[in-house]
Tab-separated table of C-alpha atoms in Angstrom:
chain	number	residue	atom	x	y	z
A	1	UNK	CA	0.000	0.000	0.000
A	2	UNK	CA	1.321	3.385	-0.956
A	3	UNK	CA	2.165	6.091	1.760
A	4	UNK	CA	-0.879	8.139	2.325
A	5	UNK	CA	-0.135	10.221	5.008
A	6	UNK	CA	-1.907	13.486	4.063
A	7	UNK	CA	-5.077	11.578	3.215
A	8	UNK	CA	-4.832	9.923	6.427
A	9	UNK	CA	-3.844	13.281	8.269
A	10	UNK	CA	-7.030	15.424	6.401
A	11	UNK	CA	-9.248	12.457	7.395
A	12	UNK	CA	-8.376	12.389	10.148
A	13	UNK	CA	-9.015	16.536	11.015
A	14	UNK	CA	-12.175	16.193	9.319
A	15	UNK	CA	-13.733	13.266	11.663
A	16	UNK	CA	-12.498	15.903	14.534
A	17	UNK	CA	-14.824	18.510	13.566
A	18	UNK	CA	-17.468	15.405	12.960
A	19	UNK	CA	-16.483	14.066	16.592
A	20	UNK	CA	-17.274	18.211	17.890
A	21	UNK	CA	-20.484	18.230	16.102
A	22	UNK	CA	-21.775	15.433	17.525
A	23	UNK	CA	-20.567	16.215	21.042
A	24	UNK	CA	-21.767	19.397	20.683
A	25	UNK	CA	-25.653	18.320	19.553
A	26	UNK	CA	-25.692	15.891	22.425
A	27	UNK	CA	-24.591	18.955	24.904
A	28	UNK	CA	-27.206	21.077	23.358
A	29	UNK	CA	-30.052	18.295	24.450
A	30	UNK	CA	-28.531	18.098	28.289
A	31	UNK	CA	-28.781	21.719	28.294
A	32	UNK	CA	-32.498	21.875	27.253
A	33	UNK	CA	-33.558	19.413	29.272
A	34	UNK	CA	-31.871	21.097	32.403
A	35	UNK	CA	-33.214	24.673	31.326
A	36	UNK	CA	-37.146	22.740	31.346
A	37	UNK	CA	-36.229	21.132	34.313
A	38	UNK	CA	-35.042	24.493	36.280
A	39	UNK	CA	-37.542	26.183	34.317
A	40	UNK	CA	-40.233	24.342	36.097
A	41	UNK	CA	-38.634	23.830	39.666
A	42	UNK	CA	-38.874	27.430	39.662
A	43	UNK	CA	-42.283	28.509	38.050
A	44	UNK	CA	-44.803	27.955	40.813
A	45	UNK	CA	-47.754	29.340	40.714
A	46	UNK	CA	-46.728	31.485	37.716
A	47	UNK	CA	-46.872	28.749	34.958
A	48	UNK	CA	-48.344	30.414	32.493
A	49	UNK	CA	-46.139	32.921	31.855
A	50	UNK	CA	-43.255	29.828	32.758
A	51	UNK	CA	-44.562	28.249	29.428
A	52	UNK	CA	-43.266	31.295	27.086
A	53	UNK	CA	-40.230	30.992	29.195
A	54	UNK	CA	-39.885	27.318	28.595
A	55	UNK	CA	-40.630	26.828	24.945
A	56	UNK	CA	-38.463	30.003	23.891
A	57	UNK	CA	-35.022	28.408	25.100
A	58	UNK	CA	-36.608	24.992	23.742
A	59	UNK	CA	-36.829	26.484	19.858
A	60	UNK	CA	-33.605	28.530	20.162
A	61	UNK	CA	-31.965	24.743	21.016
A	62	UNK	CA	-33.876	23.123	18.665
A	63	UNK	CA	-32.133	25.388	15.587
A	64	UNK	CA	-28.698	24.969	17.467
A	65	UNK	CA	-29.328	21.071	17.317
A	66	UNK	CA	-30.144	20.968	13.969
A	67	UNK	CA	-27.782	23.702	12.829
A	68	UNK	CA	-25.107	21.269	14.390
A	69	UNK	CA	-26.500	18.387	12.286
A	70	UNK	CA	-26.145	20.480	9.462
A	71	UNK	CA	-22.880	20.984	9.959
A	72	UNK	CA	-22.223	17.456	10.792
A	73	UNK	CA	-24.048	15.974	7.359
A	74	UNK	CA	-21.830	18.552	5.206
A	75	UNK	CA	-18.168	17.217	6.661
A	76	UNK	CA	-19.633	13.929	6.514
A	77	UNK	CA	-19.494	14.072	2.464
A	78	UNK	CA	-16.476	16.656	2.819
A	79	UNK	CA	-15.173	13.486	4.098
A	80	UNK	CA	-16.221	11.079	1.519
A	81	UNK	CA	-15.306	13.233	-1.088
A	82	UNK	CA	-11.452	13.235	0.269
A	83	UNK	CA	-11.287	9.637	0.987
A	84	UNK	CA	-11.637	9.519	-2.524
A	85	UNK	CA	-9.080	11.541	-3.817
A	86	UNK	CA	-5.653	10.605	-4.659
A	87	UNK	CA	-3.146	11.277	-2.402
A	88	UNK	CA	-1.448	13.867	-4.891
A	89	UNK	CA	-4.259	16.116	-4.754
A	90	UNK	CA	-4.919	16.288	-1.213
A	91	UNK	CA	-5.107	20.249	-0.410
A	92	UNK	CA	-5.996	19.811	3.569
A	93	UNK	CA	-8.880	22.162	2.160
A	94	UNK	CA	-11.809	22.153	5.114
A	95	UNK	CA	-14.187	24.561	3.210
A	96	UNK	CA	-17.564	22.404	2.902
A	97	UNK	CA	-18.992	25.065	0.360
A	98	UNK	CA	-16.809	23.635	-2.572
A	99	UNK	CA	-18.143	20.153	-2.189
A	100	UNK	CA	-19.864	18.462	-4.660
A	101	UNK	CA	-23.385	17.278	-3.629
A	102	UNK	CA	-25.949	15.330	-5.785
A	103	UNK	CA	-29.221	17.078	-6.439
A	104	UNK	CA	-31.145	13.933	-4.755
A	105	UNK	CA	-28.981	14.690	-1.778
A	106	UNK	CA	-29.347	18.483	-1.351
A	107	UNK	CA	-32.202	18.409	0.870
A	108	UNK	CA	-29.668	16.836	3.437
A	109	UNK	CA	-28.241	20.263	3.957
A	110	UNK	CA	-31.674	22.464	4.528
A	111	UNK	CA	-31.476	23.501	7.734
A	112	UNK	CA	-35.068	23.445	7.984
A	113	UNK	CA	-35.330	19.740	6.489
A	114	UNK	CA	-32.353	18.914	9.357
A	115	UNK	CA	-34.912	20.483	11.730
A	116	UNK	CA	-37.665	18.176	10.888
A	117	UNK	CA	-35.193	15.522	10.468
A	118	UNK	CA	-36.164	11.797	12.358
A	119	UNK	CA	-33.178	12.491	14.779
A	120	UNK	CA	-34.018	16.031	15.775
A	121	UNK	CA	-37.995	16.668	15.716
A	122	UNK	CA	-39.284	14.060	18.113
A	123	UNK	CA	-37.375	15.367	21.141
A	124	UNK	CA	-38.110	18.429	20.845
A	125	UNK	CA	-41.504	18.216	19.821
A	126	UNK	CA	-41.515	15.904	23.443
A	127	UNK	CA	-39.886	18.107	25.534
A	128	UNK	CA	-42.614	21.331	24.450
A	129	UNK	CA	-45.394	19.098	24.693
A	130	UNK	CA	-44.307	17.707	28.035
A	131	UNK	CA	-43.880	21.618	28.908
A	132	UNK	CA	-47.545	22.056	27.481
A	133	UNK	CA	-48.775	19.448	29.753
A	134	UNK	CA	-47.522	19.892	33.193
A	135	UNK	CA	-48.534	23.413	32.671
A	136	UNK	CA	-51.958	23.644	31.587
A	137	UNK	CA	-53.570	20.492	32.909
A	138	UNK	CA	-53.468	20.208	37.099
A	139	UNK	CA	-52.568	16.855	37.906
């Protein structure tokens, strides 16, 4: 097998920022779910204007999340698109605005189809409803 050090080396940065994304998506979740949880330790007797509180913080994560993902999907084919290059023409270029994507694939990279994405949607769409719940019906 022929030395491919500088393949290996850009692969290697690129599943980095892959590795960050991902961390950084899973942080985002903790960090809604403690915000709710604070959110309604504190509220009291004031829930309804706790709700507005809640949910705001909940959407602003929700576009972080998914902005992350977004992120994520486009070094994901940055990196498929080096690990097929020949060594010789490895640049160590990180830019994922000069990859080439297939028109079937582009809707990978709408931030507002990552939003509604099978990964993203459902917990969010959980933790507002769960938000919805213990605040407008009395247990």
């Amino acid at each position: 097998m022929q030395e491919q050090t500088n393949k290996i080396g850009h692969l290697n940065m690129i599943q980095g920022i892959i590795s960050r994304m991902g961390n950084n998506a899973f942080s985002l979740k903790q960090w809604a779910v403690g915000i709710m949880i604070a959110i309604y330790a504190f509220a009291g007797e004031n829930s309804h204007k706790a709700v507005i509180v809640t949910i705001i913080p909940l959407i602003v994560f929700w576009f972080l999340d998914s902005y992350y993902l977004m992120i994520e999907r486009k070094y994901r084919c940055l990196y498929d698109e080096v690990r097929r290059k020949k060594e010789k023409n490895i640049d160590f270029n990180m830019d994922t605005n000069l990859i080439n994507v297939k028109m079937k694939n582009i809707n990978n990279y709408c931030l507002i189809k990552v939003a509604f994405s099978k990964t993203i949607w459902p917990f969010y769409i959980v933790c507002i409803a769960t938000t919805l719940i213990i605040y407008f019906i009395k247990f």
